[in-house]
PDB file of C-alpha atoms and ligand atoms in Angstrom:
ATOM      1  CA  MET A  17      15.134 -23.852  16.773  1.00 60.00           C
ATOM      2  CA  ALA A  18      13.101 -20.651  17.072  1.00 68.00           C
ATOM      3  CA  GLN A  19       9.661 -20.591  15.330  1.00 85.00           C
ATOM      4  CA  MET A  20      10.166 -18.894  11.933  1.00 96.00           C
ATOM      5  CA  LEU A  21       8.187 -15.764  11.217  1.00 98.00           C
ATOM      6  CA  ASN A  22       7.894 -15.024   7.428  1.00 98.00           C
ATOM      7  CA  ILE A  23       7.709 -11.261   6.640  1.00 98.00           C
ATOM      8  CA  ALA A  24       6.951  -9.796   3.294  1.00 98.00           C
ATOM      9  CA  LEU A  25       8.222  -6.231   2.914  1.00 98.00           C
ATOM     10  CA  PRO A  26       7.356  -3.860   0.025  1.00 97.00           C
ATOM     11  CA  LYS A  27      10.469  -3.414  -2.165  1.00 95.00           C
ATOM     12  CA  GLY A  28      11.707   0.114  -2.327  1.00 93.00           C
ATOM     13  CA  ARG A  29      12.089   3.201  -0.087  1.00 91.00           C
ATOM     14  CA  LEU A  30       9.110   2.505   2.038  1.00 94.00           C
ATOM     15  CA  GLY A  31      10.304  -1.124   2.558  1.00 95.00           C
ATOM     16  CA  GLU A  32      13.643   0.111   3.749  1.00 94.00           C
ATOM     17  CA  LYS A  33      12.022   2.516   6.193  1.00 96.00           C
ATOM     18  CA  VAL A  34       9.788  -0.275   7.492  1.00 97.00           C
ATOM     19  CA  TYR A  35      12.697  -2.663   7.798  1.00 97.00           C
ATOM     20  CA  SER A  36      14.422  -0.104  10.048  1.00 97.00           C
ATOM     21  CA  MET A  37      11.307  -0.034  12.290  1.00 97.00           C
ATOM     22  CA  PHE A  38      11.270  -3.844  12.561  1.00 98.00           C
ATOM     23  CA  GLU A  39      15.057  -3.820  13.259  1.00 97.00           C
ATOM     24  CA  LYS A  40      14.450  -1.381  16.157  1.00 97.00           C
ATOM     25  CA  ALA A  41      11.671  -3.581  17.388  1.00 97.00           C
ATOM     26  CA  GLY A  42      14.202  -6.321  17.926  1.00 97.00           C
ATOM     27  CA  PHE A  43      13.552  -8.247  14.644  1.00 97.00           C
ATOM     28  CA  GLU A  44      16.852  -7.557  12.960  1.00 96.00           C
ATOM     29  CA  CYS A  45      18.339  -9.454  10.039  1.00 96.00           C
ATOM     30  CA  PRO A  46      21.701  -7.910   9.229  1.00 93.00           C
ATOM     31  CA  SER A  47      22.221  -9.781   6.008  1.00 93.00           C
ATOM     32  CA  ILE A  48      19.356  -7.705   4.492  1.00 93.00           C
ATOM     33  CA  LYS A  49      21.639  -4.672   4.381  1.00 89.00           C
ATOM     34  CA  GLU A  50      24.062  -6.371   2.041  1.00 85.00           C
ATOM     35  CA  ASN A  51      23.208  -4.610  -1.176  1.00 71.00           C
ATOM     36  CA  ASN A  52      22.656  -7.346  -3.617  1.00 76.00           C
ATOM     37  CA  ARG A  53      19.795  -8.678  -5.644  1.00 87.00           C
ATOM     38  CA  LYS A  54      18.799 -11.328  -3.288  1.00 90.00           C
ATOM     39  CA  LEU A  55      15.077 -11.320  -2.365  1.00 93.00           C
ATOM     40  CA  ILE A  56      15.066 -13.457   0.757  1.00 95.00           C
ATOM     41  CA  PHE A  57      17.108 -13.014   3.996  1.00 96.00           C
ATOM     42  CA  GLU A  58      17.025 -14.927   7.227  1.00 96.00           C
ATOM     43  CA  ASN A  59      18.188 -14.585  10.732  1.00 96.00           C
ATOM     44  CA  GLU A  60      17.890 -18.210  12.088  1.00 96.00           C
ATOM     45  CA  GLU A  61      18.753 -17.334  15.630  1.00 95.00           C
ATOM     46  CA  LEU A  62      15.708 -14.908  15.930  1.00 96.00           C
ATOM     47  CA  GLY A  63      13.531 -16.975  13.720  1.00 96.00           C
ATOM     48  CA  VAL A  64      12.798 -14.257  11.174  1.00 97.00           C
ATOM     49  CA  ARG A  65      12.878 -14.450   7.430  1.00 97.00           C
ATOM     50  CA  TYR A  66      12.186 -11.485   5.218  1.00 97.00           C
ATOM     51  CA  PHE A  67      11.367 -11.216   1.559  1.00 97.00           C
ATOM     52  CA  TRP A  68      11.262  -8.269  -0.751  1.00 97.00           C
ATOM     53  CA  VAL A  69       7.933  -8.195  -2.743  1.00 97.00           C
ATOM     54  CA  LYS A  70       6.540  -5.869  -5.177  1.00 97.00           C
ATOM     55  CA  PRO A  71       4.362  -3.500  -2.950  1.00 96.00           C
ATOM     56  CA  SER A  72       1.154  -4.358  -4.601  1.00 95.00           C
ATOM     57  CA  ASP A  73       1.745  -8.131  -4.110  1.00 98.00           C
ATOM     58  CA  VAL A  74       2.389  -8.084  -0.441  1.00 98.00           C
ATOM     59  CA  ALA A  75      -1.287  -8.644   0.433  1.00 98.00           C
ATOM     60  CA  ILE A  76      -1.387 -11.713  -1.836  1.00 98.00           C
ATOM     61  CA  TYR A  77       1.580 -13.317  -0.124  1.00 98.00           C
ATOM     62  CA  VAL A  78       0.042 -12.682   3.335  1.00 98.00           C
ATOM     63  CA  GLU A  79      -3.503 -13.707   2.305  1.00 98.00           C
ATOM     64  CA  ARG A  80      -2.299 -17.111   0.961  1.00 98.00           C
ATOM     65  CA  GLY A  81       0.172 -17.659   3.886  1.00 98.00           C
ATOM     66  CA  ALA A  82       3.325 -17.548   1.980  1.00 98.00           C
ATOM     67  CA  ALA A  83       4.073 -14.787   4.375  1.00 98.00           C
ATOM     68  CA  ASP A  84       2.785 -14.673   7.975  1.00 98.00           C
ATOM     69  CA  ILE A  85       2.854 -10.846   8.105  1.00 98.00           C
ATOM     70  CA  GLY A  86       3.676  -8.062   5.763  1.00 98.00           C
ATOM     71  CA  VAL A  87       3.373  -4.306   5.163  1.00 98.00           C
ATOM     72  CA  ALA A  88       0.910  -3.066   2.577  1.00 98.00           C
ATOM     73  CA  GLY A  89      -0.591   0.328   1.703  1.00 98.00           C
ATOM     74  CA  LYS A  90      -4.168   1.113   2.749  1.00 98.00           C
ATOM     75  CA  ASP A  91      -4.780   1.753  -0.935  1.00 98.00           C
ATOM     76  CA  ILE A  92      -4.134  -1.914  -1.818  1.00 97.00           C
ATOM     77  CA  LEU A  93      -6.209  -3.128   1.209  1.00 98.00           C
ATOM     78  CA  LEU A  94      -9.205  -0.977   0.016  1.00 98.00           C
ATOM     79  CA  GLU A  95      -8.821  -2.000  -3.544  1.00 98.00           C
ATOM     80  CA  TYR A  96      -8.420  -5.713  -3.179  1.00 97.00           C
ATOM     81  CA  GLU A  97      -9.994  -6.437   0.155  1.00 98.00           C
ATOM     82  CA  PRO A  98      -7.687  -9.298   0.935  1.00 98.00           C
ATOM     83  CA  GLU A  99      -8.771 -11.732   3.701  1.00 98.00           C
ATOM     84  CA  VAL A 100      -6.121 -10.607   6.192  1.00 98.00           C
ATOM     85  CA  TYR A 101      -6.076  -9.033   9.620  1.00 98.00           C
ATOM     86  CA  GLU A 102      -5.038  -5.400   9.701  1.00 98.00           C
ATOM     87  CA  LEU A 103      -2.987  -5.120  12.906  1.00 98.00           C
ATOM     88  CA  LEU A 104      -1.379  -1.695  12.995  1.00 98.00           C
ATOM     89  CA  ASP A 105      -1.186   1.730  11.152  1.00 98.00           C
ATOM     90  CA  LEU A 106       2.540   2.224  10.868  1.00 97.00           C
ATOM     91  CA  ASP A 107       2.049   5.967  10.300  1.00 97.00           C
ATOM     92  CA  THR A 108       4.496   6.003   7.358  1.00 96.00           C
ATOM     93  CA  GLY A 109       4.231   6.032   3.649  1.00 96.00           C
ATOM     94  CA  LYS A 110       1.586   8.642   4.089  1.00 97.00           C
ATOM     95  CA  CYS A 111      -0.305   9.999   1.033  1.00 98.00           C
ATOM     96  CA  ARG A 112      -3.915  10.279   0.014  1.00 98.00           C
ATOM     97  CA  MET A 113      -6.255   8.909  -2.633  1.00 98.00           C
ATOM     98  CA  ALA A 114      -7.660  11.735  -4.649  1.00 98.00           C
ATOM     99  CA  VAL A 115      -9.662  12.706  -7.692  1.00 98.00           C
ATOM    100  CA  ALA A 116      -7.767  15.113  -9.858  1.00 98.00           C
ATOM    101  CA  GLY A 117      -8.420  16.833 -13.132  1.00 98.00           C
ATOM    102  CA  PRO A 118      -7.329  19.749 -15.355  1.00 97.00           C
ATOM    103  CA  LYS A 119      -7.217  23.067 -13.542  1.00 95.00           C
ATOM    104  CA  GLY A 120     -10.641  24.568 -13.152  1.00 93.00           C
ATOM    105  CA  PHE A 121     -12.375  21.280 -14.111  1.00 96.00           C
ATOM    106  CA  LYS A 122     -16.194  21.450 -13.734  1.00 95.00           C
ATOM    107  CA  ASP A 123     -18.162  18.175 -13.684  1.00 95.00           C
ATOM    108  CA  ASP A 124     -21.031  18.284 -16.100  1.00 95.00           C
ATOM    109  CA  ILE A 125     -23.669  15.823 -14.759  1.00 92.00           C
ATOM    110  CA  ARG A 126     -25.393  15.492 -18.141  1.00 95.00           C
ATOM    111  CA  HIS A 127     -22.583  13.201 -19.215  1.00 95.00           C
ATOM    112  CA  THR A 128     -21.076  10.069 -17.705  1.00 97.00           C
ATOM    113  CA  LEU A 129     -17.822  11.004 -16.062  1.00 98.00           C
ATOM    114  CA  ARG A 130     -14.823   9.208 -17.477  1.00 98.00           C
ATOM    115  CA  VAL A 131     -12.409   8.201 -14.739  1.00 98.00           C
ATOM    116  CA  ALA A 132      -8.868   6.853 -15.390  1.00 98.00           C
ATOM    117  CA  THR A 133      -7.376   4.858 -12.539  1.00 98.00           C
ATOM    118  CA  LYS A 134      -5.335   1.903 -11.316  1.00 98.00           C
ATOM    119  CA  PHE A 135      -7.838   1.781  -8.400  1.00 98.00           C
ATOM    120  CA  SER A 136     -11.049   0.829 -10.097  1.00 98.00           C
ATOM    121  CA  LYS A 137     -12.865  -0.428  -6.874  1.00 98.00           C
ATOM    122  CA  ILE A 138     -11.942   2.534  -4.863  1.00 98.00           C
ATOM    123  CA  ALA A 139     -13.066   4.868  -7.675  1.00 98.00           C
ATOM    124  CA  GLN A 140     -16.348   2.983  -8.218  1.00 98.00           C
ATOM    125  CA  ASP A 141     -17.190   2.891  -4.458  1.00 98.00           C
ATOM    126  CA  TYR A 142     -16.490   6.558  -4.160  1.00 98.00           C
ATOM    127  CA  TYR A 143     -18.636   7.624  -7.089  1.00 98.00           C
ATOM    128  CA  SER A 144     -21.430   5.079  -6.149  1.00 98.00           C
ATOM    129  CA  SER A 145     -21.618   6.810  -2.786  1.00 98.00           C
ATOM    130  CA  LEU A 146     -22.172  10.093  -4.530  1.00 97.00           C
ATOM    131  CA  GLY A 147     -24.736   8.547  -6.897  1.00 96.00           C
ATOM    132  CA  ARG A 148     -22.586   9.638  -9.824  1.00 97.00           C
ATOM    133  CA  ASP A 149     -22.491   7.548 -13.079  1.00 95.00           C
ATOM    134  CA  ILE A 150     -19.018   6.898 -14.238  1.00 98.00           C
ATOM    135  CA  ASP A 151     -17.129   5.080 -16.849  1.00 98.00           C
ATOM    136  CA  ILE A 152     -13.921   3.484 -15.500  1.00 98.00           C
ATOM    137  CA  ILE A 153     -10.835   3.389 -17.669  1.00 98.00           C
ATOM    138  CA  HIS A 154      -8.504   1.055 -15.920  1.00 98.00           C
ATOM    139  CA  LEU A 155      -4.742   1.894 -16.562  1.00 98.00           C
ATOM    140  CA  ASN A 156      -1.615   0.528 -15.002  1.00 97.00           C
ATOM    141  CA  GLY A 157       0.570   3.562 -14.692  1.00 95.00           C
ATOM    142  CA  SER A 158       1.152   7.171 -15.895  1.00 96.00           C
ATOM    143  CA  ILE A 159      -2.502   7.918 -14.988  1.00 98.00           C
ATOM    144  CA  GLU A 160      -1.793  11.571 -15.292  1.00 97.00           C
ATOM    145  CA  LEU A 161      -1.641  11.308 -19.022  1.00 97.00           C
ATOM    146  CA  ALA A 162      -5.281  10.324 -19.447  1.00 98.00           C
ATOM    147  CA  PRO A 163      -6.960  13.774 -19.006  1.00 98.00           C
ATOM    148  CA  ILE A 164      -4.258  15.468 -20.870  1.00 96.00           C
ATOM    149  CA  LEU A 165      -4.906  13.353 -23.898  1.00 97.00           C
ATOM    150  CA  ASP A 166      -8.697  13.406 -23.298  1.00 97.00           C
ATOM    151  CA  LEU A 167      -8.756   9.712 -22.683  1.00 98.00           C
ATOM    152  CA  SER A 168     -10.595  10.611 -19.460  1.00 98.00           C
ATOM    153  CA  ASP A 169     -12.111  13.634 -17.648  1.00 98.00           C
ATOM    154  CA  VAL A 170     -10.493  13.003 -14.268  1.00 98.00           C
ATOM    155  CA  ILE A 171      -8.229  10.482 -12.506  1.00 98.00           C
ATOM    156  CA  VAL A 172      -8.355   8.742  -9.196  1.00 98.00           C
ATOM    157  CA  ASP A 173      -4.752   8.301  -8.001  1.00 98.00           C
ATOM    158  CA  ILE A 174      -2.331   8.532  -5.202  1.00 97.00           C
ATOM    159  CA  VAL A 175      -1.033  12.044  -4.334  1.00 98.00           C
ATOM    160  CA  GLU A 176       1.869  12.351  -2.181  1.00 97.00           C
ATOM    161  CA  THR A 177       3.773  15.684  -2.610  1.00 97.00           C
ATOM    162  CA  GLY A 178       1.524  16.843  -5.532  1.00 97.00           C
ATOM    163  CA  THR A 179       4.483  17.238  -7.766  1.00 97.00           C
ATOM    164  CA  THR A 180       3.300  14.897 -10.463  1.00 96.00           C
ATOM    165  CA  LEU A 181      -0.034  16.566 -10.700  1.00 97.00           C
ATOM    166  CA  LYS A 182       1.548  20.067 -10.785  1.00 97.00           C
ATOM    167  CA  GLU A 183       3.957  19.165 -13.594  1.00 96.00           C
ATOM    168  CA  ASN A 184       1.107  17.974 -15.667  1.00 96.00           C
ATOM    169  CA  ASN A 185      -1.130  20.967 -15.037  1.00 96.00           C
ATOM    170  CA  LEU A 186      -3.605  18.917 -13.008  1.00 98.00           C
ATOM    171  CA  GLU A 187      -5.011  19.618  -9.481  1.00 98.00           C
ATOM    172  CA  VAL A 188      -6.737  17.726  -6.700  1.00 98.00           C
ATOM    173  CA  ILE A 189     -10.620  18.023  -6.922  1.00 98.00           C
ATOM    174  CA  SER A 190     -11.361  16.102  -3.847  1.00 97.00           C
ATOM    175  CA  THR A 191      -9.660  13.740  -1.395  1.00 98.00           C
ATOM    176  CA  ILE A 192     -11.238  10.364  -1.177  1.00 98.00           C
ATOM    177  CA  VAL A 193      -9.201   8.711   1.703  1.00 98.00           C
ATOM    178  CA  PRO A 194      -5.896   9.266   3.487  1.00 98.00           C
ATOM    179  CA  ILE A 195      -3.443   6.390   2.971  1.00 98.00           C
ATOM    180  CA  SER A 196      -0.644   4.903   5.101  1.00 98.00           C
ATOM    181  CA  ALA A 197       1.281   1.760   5.465  1.00 98.00           C
ATOM    182  CA  ARG A 198      -0.389  -1.019   7.523  1.00 98.00           C
ATOM    183  CA  LEU A 199       0.927  -4.120   9.176  1.00 98.00           C
ATOM    184  CA  ILE A 200      -1.107  -7.061   8.063  1.00 98.00           C
ATOM    185  CA  ALA A 201      -1.289 -10.719   9.107  1.00 98.00           C
ATOM    186  CA  ASN A 202      -2.376 -13.991   7.645  1.00 98.00           C
ATOM    187  CA  LYS A 203      -5.451 -15.171   9.634  1.00 98.00           C
ATOM    188  CA  SER A 204      -4.209 -18.653  10.592  1.00 98.00           C
ATOM    189  CA  SER A 205      -0.586 -17.426  11.184  1.00 98.00           C
ATOM    190  CA  TYR A 206      -1.955 -14.978  13.645  1.00 98.00           C
ATOM    191  CA  LYS A 207      -3.487 -17.847  15.618  1.00 97.00           C
ATOM    192  CA  PHE A 208      -0.391 -19.989  15.641  1.00 96.00           C
ATOM    193  CA  LYS A 209       2.330 -17.371  15.864  1.00 97.00           C
ATOM    194  CA  SER A 210       0.335 -14.832  17.955  1.00 96.00           C
ATOM    195  CA  GLU A 211       2.893 -14.490  20.733  1.00 96.00           C
ATOM    196  CA  LYS A 212       5.689 -13.426  18.397  1.00 97.00           C
ATOM    197  CA  ILE A 213       3.435 -11.338  16.266  1.00 98.00           C
ATOM    198  CA  ASP A 214       2.001  -9.596  19.207  1.00 98.00           C
ATOM    199  CA  ARG A 215       5.488  -8.813  20.546  1.00 97.00           C
ATOM    200  CA  LEU A 216       6.360  -7.152  17.248  1.00 98.00           C
ATOM    201  CA  VAL A 217       3.038  -5.226  17.161  1.00 98.00           C
ATOM    202  CA  LYS A 218       3.764  -3.827  20.713  1.00 97.00           C
ATOM    203  CA  ALA A 219       7.321  -2.922  19.901  1.00 97.00           C
ATOM    204  CA  LEU A 220       6.256  -1.183  16.673  1.00 97.00           C
ATOM    205  CA  ALA A 221       3.346   0.754  18.337  1.00 97.00           C
ATOM    206  CA  SER A 222       5.661   1.992  21.031  1.00 94.00           C
ATOM    207  CA  GLN A 223       8.094   3.402  18.419  1.00 92.00           C
ATOM    208  CA  LYS A 224       5.164   5.408  17.040  1.00 79.00           C
ATOM    209  CA  GLU A 225       4.645   7.021  20.434  1.00 71.00           C
ATOM    210  CA  ASP A 226       8.396   8.162  20.702  1.00 71.00           C
TER     211      ASP A 226
HETATM  212  C1  PRP B 301       2.377   7.486  -7.601  1.00 73.57           C
HETATM  213  C2  PRP B 301       1.084   8.107  -8.219  1.00 73.57           C
HETATM  214  C3  PRP B 301       1.643   9.404  -8.791  1.00 73.57           C
HETATM  215  C4  PRP B 301       2.749   9.864  -7.905  1.00 73.57           C
HETATM  216  C5  PRP B 301       2.272  10.827  -6.943  1.00 73.57           C
HETATM  217  O1  PRP B 301       3.046   6.774  -8.555  1.00 73.57           O
HETATM  218  O2  PRP B 301       0.571   7.211  -9.225  1.00 73.57           O
HETATM  219  O3  PRP B 301       2.013   9.287 -10.147  1.00 73.57           O
HETATM  220  O4  PRP B 301       3.128   8.619  -7.209  1.00 73.57           O
HETATM  221  O5  PRP B 301       3.350  11.346  -6.161  1.00 73.57           O
HETATM  222  P1  PRP B 301       3.628  12.993  -5.916  1.00 73.57           P
HETATM  223  O6  PRP B 301       2.320  13.548  -5.522  1.00 73.57           O
HETATM  224  O7  PRP B 301       4.639  12.942  -4.891  1.00 73.57           O
HETATM  225  O8  PRP B 301       4.084  13.501  -7.262  1.00 73.57           O
HETATM  226  P2  PRP B 301       4.216   5.863  -8.192  1.00 73.57           P
HETATM  227  O9  PRP B 301       5.593   6.624  -8.287  1.00 73.57           O
HETATM  228  O10 PRP B 301       3.973   5.290  -6.768  1.00 73.57           O
HETATM  229  O11 PRP B 301       4.243   4.724  -9.298  1.00 73.57           O
HETATM  230  P3  PRP B 301       3.375   4.438 -10.479  1.00 73.57           P
HETATM  231  O12 PRP B 301       3.624   5.487 -11.511  1.00 73.57           O
HETATM  232  O13 PRP B 301       3.707   3.060 -10.867  1.00 73.57           O
HETATM  233  O14 PRP B 301       1.866   4.500 -10.029  1.00 73.57           O
END
């Protein structure tokens, strides 16, 4: 029987796109396209097993070895710094991490800046590098509400099209870092399954050049 490669994919639109890339790379698993609520799919012949994971959990599965490889956003890798190998930038799921605030916002350095975010570490690292004192308000979603309700002065969040900011009368103040989806591997899996993983990495990398 072929050696099994366990792959954690982020559930949702990005994951479907990524699966198509894996399929083209020769790691297909047709049953995954049956639209049901199953979370785990296997192609025994090829030795691949896929599971759909909440995007922000992919790195945990890979770090702990429940998955050999997976696809996670650079935002998650920067925020949680999981002990994994980052093998490839998939050049998809592109967006940026940015500071945003009410239109025309001016930072008053006499006061501690109140920053609402889901990405506390990224925000803290960014403002530490600027030597700016901040007060982090950690939220789990709808971050854009915080400055509107004066819960915070600014937010640090993901901006993709900019529509969410615009519809809430906010604008980008500065970009912190560009974000995209990365292929990650468990460190010991990469030792023991390196041949198969390298074959996948090469095939995915060559798709990027097409
Ligand atoms: C992200 C982010 C913004 C939005 C930005 O949320 O937090 O709210 O996308 O996208 P836009 O620039 O294209 O409008 P996401 O939908 O990923 O989920 P969340 O609300 O759970 O953070």
